[in-house]
XYZ file of C-alpha atoms in Angstrom:
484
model
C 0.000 0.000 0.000
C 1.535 3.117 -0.721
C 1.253 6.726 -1.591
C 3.751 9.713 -0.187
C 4.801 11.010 3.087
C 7.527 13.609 4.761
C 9.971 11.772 7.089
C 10.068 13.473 9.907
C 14.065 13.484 10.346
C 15.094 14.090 6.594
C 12.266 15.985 5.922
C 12.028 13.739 1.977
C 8.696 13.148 0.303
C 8.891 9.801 0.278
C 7.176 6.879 -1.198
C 4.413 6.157 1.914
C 4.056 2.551 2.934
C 1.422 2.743 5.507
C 1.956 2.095 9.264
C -0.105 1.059 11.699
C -0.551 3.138 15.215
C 2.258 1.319 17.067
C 3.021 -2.558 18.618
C 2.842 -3.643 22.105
C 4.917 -5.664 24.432
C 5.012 -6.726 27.917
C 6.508 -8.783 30.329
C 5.135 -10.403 34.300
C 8.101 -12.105 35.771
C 10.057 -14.318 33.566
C 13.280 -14.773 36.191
C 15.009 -11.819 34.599
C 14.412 -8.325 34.522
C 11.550 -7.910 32.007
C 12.825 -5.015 30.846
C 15.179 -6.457 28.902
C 12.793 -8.914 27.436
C 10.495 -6.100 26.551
C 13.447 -4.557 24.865
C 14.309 -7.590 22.588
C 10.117 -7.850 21.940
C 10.410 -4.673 20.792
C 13.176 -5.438 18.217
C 10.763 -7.802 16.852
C 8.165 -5.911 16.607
C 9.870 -2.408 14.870
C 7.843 -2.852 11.954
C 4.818 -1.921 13.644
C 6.300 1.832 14.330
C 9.460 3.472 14.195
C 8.772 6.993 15.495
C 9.371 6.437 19.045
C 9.709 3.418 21.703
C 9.084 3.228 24.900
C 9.602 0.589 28.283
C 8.025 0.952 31.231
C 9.104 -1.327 34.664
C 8.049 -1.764 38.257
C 9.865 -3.855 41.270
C 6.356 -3.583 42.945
C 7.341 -0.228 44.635
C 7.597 2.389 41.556
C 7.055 2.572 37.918
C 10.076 3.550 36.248
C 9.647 5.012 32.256
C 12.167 5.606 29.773
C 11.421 6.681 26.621
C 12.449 9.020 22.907
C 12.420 9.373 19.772
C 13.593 7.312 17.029
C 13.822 3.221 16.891
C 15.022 0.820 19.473
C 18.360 0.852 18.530
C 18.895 4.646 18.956
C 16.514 5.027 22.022
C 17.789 2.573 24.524
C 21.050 1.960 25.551
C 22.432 -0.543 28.213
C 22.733 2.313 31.146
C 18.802 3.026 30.283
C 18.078 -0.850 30.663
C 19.649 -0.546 33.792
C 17.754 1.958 35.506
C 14.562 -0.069 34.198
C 14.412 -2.492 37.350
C 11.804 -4.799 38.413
C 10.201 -8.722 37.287
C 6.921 -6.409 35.480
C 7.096 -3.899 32.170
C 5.349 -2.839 28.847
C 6.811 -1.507 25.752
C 6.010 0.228 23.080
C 6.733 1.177 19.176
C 4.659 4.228 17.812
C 3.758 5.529 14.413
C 1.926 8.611 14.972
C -1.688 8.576 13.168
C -3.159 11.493 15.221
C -2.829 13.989 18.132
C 1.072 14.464 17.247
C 3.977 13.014 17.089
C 7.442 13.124 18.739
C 8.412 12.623 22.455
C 6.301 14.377 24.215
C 3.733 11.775 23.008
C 6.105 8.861 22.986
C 4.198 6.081 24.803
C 4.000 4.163 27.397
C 2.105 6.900 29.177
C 2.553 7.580 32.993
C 1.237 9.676 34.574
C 1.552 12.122 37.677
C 0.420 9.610 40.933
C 2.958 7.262 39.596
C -0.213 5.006 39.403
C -0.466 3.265 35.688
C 1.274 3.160 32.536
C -0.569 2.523 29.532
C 0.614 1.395 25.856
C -1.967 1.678 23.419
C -2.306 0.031 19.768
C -4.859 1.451 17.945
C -7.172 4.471 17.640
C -10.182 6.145 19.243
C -11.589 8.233 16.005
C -14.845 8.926 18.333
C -13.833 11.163 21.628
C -16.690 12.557 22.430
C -17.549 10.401 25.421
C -14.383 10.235 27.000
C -14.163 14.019 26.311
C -17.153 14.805 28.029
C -15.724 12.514 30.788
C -12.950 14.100 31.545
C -14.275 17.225 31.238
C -16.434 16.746 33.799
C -13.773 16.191 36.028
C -11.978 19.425 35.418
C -8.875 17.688 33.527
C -7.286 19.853 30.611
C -7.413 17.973 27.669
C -6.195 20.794 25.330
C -2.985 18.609 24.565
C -3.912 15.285 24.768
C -4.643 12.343 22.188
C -6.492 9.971 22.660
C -4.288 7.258 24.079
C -3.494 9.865 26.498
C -6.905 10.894 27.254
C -7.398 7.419 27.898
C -4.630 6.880 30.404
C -5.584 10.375 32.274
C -9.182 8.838 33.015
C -8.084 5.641 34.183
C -5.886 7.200 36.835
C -8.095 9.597 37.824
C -9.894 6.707 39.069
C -7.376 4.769 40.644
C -6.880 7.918 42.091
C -9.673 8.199 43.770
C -9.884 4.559 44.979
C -11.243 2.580 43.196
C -9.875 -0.968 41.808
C -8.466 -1.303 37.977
C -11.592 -3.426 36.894
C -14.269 -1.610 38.934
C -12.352 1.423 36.722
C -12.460 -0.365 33.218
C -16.018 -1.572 33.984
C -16.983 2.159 34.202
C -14.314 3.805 31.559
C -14.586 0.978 28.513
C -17.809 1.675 27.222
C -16.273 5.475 26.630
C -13.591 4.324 24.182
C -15.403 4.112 21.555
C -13.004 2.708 18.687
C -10.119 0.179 18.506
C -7.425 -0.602 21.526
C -5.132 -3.274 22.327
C -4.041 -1.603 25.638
C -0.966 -2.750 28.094
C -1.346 -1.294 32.004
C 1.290 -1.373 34.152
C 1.109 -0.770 37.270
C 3.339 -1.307 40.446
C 2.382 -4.816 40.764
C 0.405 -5.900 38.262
C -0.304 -6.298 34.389
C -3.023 -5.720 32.587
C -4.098 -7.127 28.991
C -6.946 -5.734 26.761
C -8.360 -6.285 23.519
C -11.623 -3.611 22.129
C -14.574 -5.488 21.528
C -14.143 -5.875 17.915
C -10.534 -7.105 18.102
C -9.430 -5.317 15.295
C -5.863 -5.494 16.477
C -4.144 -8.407 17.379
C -2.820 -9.058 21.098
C -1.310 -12.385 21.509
C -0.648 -14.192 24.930
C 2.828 -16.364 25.883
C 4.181 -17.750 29.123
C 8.047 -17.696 29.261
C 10.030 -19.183 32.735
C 6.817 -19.491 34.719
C 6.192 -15.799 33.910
C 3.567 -14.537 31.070
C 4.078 -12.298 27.845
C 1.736 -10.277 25.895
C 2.237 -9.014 22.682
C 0.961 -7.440 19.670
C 2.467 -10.274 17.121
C 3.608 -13.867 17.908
C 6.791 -13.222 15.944
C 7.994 -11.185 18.776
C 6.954 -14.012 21.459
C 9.796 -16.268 19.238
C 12.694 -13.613 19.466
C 12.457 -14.049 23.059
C 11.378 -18.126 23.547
C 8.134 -17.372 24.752
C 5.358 -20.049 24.041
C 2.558 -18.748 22.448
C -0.860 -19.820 24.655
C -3.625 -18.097 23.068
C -5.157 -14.577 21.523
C -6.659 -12.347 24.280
C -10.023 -12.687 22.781
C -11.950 -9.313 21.796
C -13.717 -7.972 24.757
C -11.307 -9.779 27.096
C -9.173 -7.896 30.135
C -6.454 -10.457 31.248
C -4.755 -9.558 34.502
C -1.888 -10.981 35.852
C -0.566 -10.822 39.543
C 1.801 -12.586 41.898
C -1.347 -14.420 42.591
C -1.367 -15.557 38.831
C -3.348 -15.471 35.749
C -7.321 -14.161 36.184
C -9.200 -13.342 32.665
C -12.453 -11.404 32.692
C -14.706 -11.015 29.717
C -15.736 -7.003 30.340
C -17.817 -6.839 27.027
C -19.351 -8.968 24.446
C -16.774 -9.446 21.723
C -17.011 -10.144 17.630
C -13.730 -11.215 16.268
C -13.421 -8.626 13.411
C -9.439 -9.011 12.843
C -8.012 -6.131 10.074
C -8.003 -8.082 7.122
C -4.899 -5.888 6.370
C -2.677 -7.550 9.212
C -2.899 -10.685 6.477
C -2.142 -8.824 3.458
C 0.443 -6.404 4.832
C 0.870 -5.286 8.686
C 2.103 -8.133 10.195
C 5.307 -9.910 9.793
C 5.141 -12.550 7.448
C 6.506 -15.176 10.303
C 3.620 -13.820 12.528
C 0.688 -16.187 13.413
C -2.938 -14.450 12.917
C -6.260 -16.849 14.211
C -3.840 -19.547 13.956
C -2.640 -18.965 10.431
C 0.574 -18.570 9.513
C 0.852 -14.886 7.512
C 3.063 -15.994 5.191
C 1.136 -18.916 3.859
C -1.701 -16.751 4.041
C -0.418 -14.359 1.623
C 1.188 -17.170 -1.068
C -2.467 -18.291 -1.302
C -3.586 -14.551 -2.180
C -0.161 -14.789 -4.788
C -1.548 -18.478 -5.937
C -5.498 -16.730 -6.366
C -4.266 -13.589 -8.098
C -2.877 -16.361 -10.827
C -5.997 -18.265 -11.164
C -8.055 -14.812 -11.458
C -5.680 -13.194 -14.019
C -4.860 -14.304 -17.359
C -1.364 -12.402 -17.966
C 1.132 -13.717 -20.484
C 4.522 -12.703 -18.215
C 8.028 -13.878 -18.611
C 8.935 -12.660 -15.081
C 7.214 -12.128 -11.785
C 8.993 -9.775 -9.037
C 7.351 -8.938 -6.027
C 7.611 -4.758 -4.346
C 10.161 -5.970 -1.135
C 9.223 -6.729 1.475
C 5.729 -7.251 2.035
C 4.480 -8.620 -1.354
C 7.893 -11.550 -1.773
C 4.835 -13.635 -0.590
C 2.322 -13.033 -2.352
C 4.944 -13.069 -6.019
C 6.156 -16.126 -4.836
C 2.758 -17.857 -4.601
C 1.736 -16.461 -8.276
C 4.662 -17.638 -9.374
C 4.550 -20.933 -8.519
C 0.712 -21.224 -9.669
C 1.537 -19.567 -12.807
C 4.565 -21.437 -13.765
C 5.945 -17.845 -14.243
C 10.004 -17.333 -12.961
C 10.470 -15.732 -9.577
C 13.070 -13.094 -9.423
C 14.122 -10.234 -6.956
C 13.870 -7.763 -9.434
C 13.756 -4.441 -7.349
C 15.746 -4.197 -4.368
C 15.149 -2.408 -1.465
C 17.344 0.400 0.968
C 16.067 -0.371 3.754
C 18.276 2.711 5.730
C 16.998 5.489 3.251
C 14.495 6.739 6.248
C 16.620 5.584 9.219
C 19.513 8.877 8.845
C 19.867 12.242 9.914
C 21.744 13.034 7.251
C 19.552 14.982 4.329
C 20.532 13.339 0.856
C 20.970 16.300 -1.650
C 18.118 18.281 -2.399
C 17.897 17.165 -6.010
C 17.049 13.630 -4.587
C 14.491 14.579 -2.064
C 11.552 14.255 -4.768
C 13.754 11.165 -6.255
C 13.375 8.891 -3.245
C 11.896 5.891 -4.708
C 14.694 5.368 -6.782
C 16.736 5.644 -3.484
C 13.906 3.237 -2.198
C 13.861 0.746 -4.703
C 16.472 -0.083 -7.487
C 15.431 -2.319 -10.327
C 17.909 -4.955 -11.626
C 18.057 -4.464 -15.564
C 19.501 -8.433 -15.847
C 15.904 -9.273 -14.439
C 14.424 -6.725 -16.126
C 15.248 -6.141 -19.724
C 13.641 -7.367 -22.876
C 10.935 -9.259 -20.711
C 7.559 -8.711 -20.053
C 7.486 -8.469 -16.334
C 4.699 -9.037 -13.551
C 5.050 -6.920 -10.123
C 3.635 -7.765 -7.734
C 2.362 -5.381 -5.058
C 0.070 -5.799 -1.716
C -1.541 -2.549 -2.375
C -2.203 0.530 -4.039
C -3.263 3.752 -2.213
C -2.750 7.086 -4.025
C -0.631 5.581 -7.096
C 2.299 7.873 -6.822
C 4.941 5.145 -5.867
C 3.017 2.826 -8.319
C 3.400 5.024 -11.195
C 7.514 5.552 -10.089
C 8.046 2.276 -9.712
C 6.419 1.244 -13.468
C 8.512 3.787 -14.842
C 11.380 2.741 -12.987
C 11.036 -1.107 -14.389
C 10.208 0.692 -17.905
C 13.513 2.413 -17.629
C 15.858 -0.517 -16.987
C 14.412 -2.025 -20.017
C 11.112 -3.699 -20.131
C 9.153 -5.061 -23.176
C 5.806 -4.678 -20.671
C 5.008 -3.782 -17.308
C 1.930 -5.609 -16.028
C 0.810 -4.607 -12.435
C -0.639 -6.807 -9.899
C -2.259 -6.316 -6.781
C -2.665 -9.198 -4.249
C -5.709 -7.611 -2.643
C -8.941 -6.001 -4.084
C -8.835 -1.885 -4.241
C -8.940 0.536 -1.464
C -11.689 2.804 -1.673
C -12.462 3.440 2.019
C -9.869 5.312 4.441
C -9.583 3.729 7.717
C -9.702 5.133 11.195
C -8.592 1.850 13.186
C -4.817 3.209 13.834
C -3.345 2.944 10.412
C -2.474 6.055 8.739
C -4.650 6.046 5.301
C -5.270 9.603 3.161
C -8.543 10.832 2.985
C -11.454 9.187 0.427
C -10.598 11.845 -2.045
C -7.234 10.929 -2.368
C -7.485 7.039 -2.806
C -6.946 6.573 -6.516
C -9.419 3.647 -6.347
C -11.956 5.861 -4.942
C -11.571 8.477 -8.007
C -10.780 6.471 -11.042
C -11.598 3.367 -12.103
C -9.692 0.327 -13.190
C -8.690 1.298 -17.223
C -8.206 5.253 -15.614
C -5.376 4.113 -13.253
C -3.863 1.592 -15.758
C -3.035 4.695 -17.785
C -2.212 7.155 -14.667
C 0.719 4.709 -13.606
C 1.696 3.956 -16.970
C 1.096 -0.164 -17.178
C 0.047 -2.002 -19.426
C -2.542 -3.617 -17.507
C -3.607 -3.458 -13.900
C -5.074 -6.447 -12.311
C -6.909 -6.666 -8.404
C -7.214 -9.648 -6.620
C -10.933 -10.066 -6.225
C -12.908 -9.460 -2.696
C -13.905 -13.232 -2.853
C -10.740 -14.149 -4.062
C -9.123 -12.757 -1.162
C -11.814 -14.477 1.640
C -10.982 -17.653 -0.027
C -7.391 -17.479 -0.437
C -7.465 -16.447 3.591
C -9.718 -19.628 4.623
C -11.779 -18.106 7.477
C -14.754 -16.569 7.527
C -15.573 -13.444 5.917
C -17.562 -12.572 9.034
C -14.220 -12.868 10.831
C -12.419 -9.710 9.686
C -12.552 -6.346 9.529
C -12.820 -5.562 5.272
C -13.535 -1.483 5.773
C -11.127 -0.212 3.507
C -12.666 -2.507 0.913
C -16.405 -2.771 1.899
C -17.519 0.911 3.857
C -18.197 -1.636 6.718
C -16.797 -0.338 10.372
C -17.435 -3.177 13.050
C -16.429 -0.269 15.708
C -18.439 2.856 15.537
C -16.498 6.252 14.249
C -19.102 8.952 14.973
C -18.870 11.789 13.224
C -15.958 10.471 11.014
C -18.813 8.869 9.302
C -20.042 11.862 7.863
C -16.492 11.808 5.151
C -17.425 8.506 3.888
C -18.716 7.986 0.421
C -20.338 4.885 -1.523
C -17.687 4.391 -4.348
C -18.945 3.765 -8.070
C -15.990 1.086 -8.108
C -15.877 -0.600 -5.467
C -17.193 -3.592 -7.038
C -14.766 -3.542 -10.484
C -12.258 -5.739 -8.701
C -14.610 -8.560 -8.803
C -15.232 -8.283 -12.061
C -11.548 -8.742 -13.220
């Protein structure tokens, strides 16, 4: 999926590959300080933000926080892991989607009573309530977002007495949206998934000690076992009296569909399917759905190798790494000259014209938002010398923008939304442009349809977004992709 964006250190317009609001990780006893456990889950789990990271710790006495800008590796050092006592902590990776971005918002959040730090994967695009809430109680939310908002209500009640589920009993119902929250405080940790489960918030037990985190891959890195997914509606709480789960709301597994097709690491497992099978079969559909004469097929790195691979092999097409990727272009301080800034995807991505040239070649991509990287990156392949450029896209178009925590441009500006199929063939240049169906994908996937969240696709938001609803727009092509 991808369309432009200004990194926020070298200030380039840049190819955008979307990001979701952050990951979660955290630790209860393990026979080391967690801490360091969270740090390593957070290594695993960079993909899911790279803004700013986060680990907060308790020894049962205080909560400790550490936190900046920047990913893992230039955040934390070993004299920062060292302050970070205690058997308990939560982590965090952010990729700001609203209410700012930098330090000052960095997360986990932890507030002035030294009572609970929160971590928070997702996205609240309906306020109102919890506005009104905190209102109420005379607390300034002039600078807050809504993770933050979140974390100043839920202390103002432990603040006032009362016990962390008698608190979530009374504050859930007012975060209206998605969440996949981590509370920490200074002897206990707590585990909670929104009602919908849009994001995913897996459960491991390491040394006699538990682990939660946002992707299974990350419960690997450190030699967790995974146990289950905290199930939607679900607040897991873990003490030195053990394990308790309570089921705070009714919950309707509606899983992102896009944590398949792109979000999650591809060694991740999702409703106990392995991603990266997952997305060969959406590779192995887009071949039986598109009849493309192609001497080559090379996938966009990193997220669509999958999906090439699996049309490849149910094609009978060659596989070949035909575009490779810098993955450091957005990780320096440095600013490249400015006659590169508007050049970055071909500091992105650099074809190979020995894959390339004379053929007719197939890339394959997960997604297209805007077009702007798709129509560089056809050109690109067209430059190092191919006899055709056929584009193909291992899910169906994206015509609705989402407000779940993953940062999507408004309706106007999805290219699905304003053109249809023959109009963008000819805006990025191809010579023919090929979705994978909506069906297709629910079949190549092999769960339910009712299982997933589809509302970039369909219009269809399991988890109300109040006034946001008001942007939304039935799209005169939504249903083309089907028809391919």
């Amino acid at each position: 999926m991808h369309a432009e964006v200004v990194d926020p250190f070298t200030h380039i317009v840049a190819p955008f590959f979307p990001e979701e609001k952050c990951g979660v990780f955290g630790v209860y006893g393990a026979g080391m300080e967690a801490a360091r456990l969270v740090h390593s889950g957070l290594w695993a789990l960079q993909h899911r933000g790279q803004e700013s990271s986060g680990i907060a710790s308790s020894e049962g006495k205080t909560i400790r926080l550490y936190k900046g800008e920047g990913l893992i590796s230039r955040v934390f050092n070993e004299d920062h892991l060292a302050l970070l006592s205690g058997n308990y902590a939560i982590g965090h990776n952010r990729y700001a989607t609203s209410g700012g971005s930098g330090k000052t918002h960095a997360q986990p959040i932890l507030g002035k009573h030294n009572l609970i730090a929160l971590a928070h994967n997702g996205n609240l695009p309906d306020t109102s309530a919890l506005e009104k809430y905190l209102k109420k109680q005379a607390i300034d939310i002039s600078v807050l977002n809504d993770s933050e908002m979140m974390q100043a209500a839920i202390e103002h009640e432990l603040h006032r007495g009362n016990t962390i589920k008698k608190t979530l009993k009374k504050l859930l119902p007012l975060f209206t949206g998605v969440y996949c929250l981590l509370l920490l405080t200074k002897d206990s940790l707590i585990a909670i998934r929104d009602p919908s489960g849009v994001r995913p918030l897996s459960l491991g037990k390491l040394n006699g000690g538990y682990v939660f985190s946002s992707e299974t891959c990350a419960l690997d890195t450190i030699g967790a076992t995974f146990v289950r997914d905290i199930a939607p509606g679900e607040m897991v709480v873990v003490t030195a009296h053990g394990l308790k789960s309570h089921q705070l709301q009714p919950g309707d597994e509606k899983l992102d569909i896009f944590e398949f097709i792109y979000f999650a690491r591809s060694d991740s497992m999702l409703l106990g399917k392995r991603v990266d099978v997952v997305r060969k079969n959406l590779g192995r559909q887009l071949a039986r759905e598109t009849d493309l004469a192609a001497d080559v097929v090379i996938p966009v790195p990193d997220s669509a190798v999958s999906a090439a691979i699996g049309f490849a092999q149910e094609s009978s097409v060659p596989f070949d790494h035909g575009l490779i990727k810098n993955r450091y272009i957005h990780r320096t301080f440095i600013q490249p000259a400015q006659r590169l800034r508007e050049k970055t995807v071909n500091m992105k991505l650099n074809p190979i014209p020995e894959s390339i040239s004379g053929k007719r070649v197939a890339i394959i991509d997960d997604s297209i938002v805007r077009g702007t990287t798709a129509k560089s990156l056809v050109e690109r392949v067209r430059s190092a010398g191919a006899a055709e450029v056929h584009l193909l896209i291992s899910s169906p178009p994206v015509v609705y923008p989402d407000f779940y925590g993953i940062d999507t441009p408004r309706q106007t500006d999805l290219i699905a939304f304003e053109m249809p199929i023959k109009k963008i063939v000819k805006y990025v240049g191809a010579d023919s442009l090929h979705f994978l169906s909506y069906q297709g994908m629910i079949k190549a996937i092999e769960l339910p349809e009712s299982t997933f969240c589809t509302s970039c696709f369909t219009g269809k938001y399991p988890s109300s977004i109040g006034k946001r609803s008001r942007e939304i727009k039935s799209c005169a092509h939504s249903d083309l992709a089907r028809e391919e």
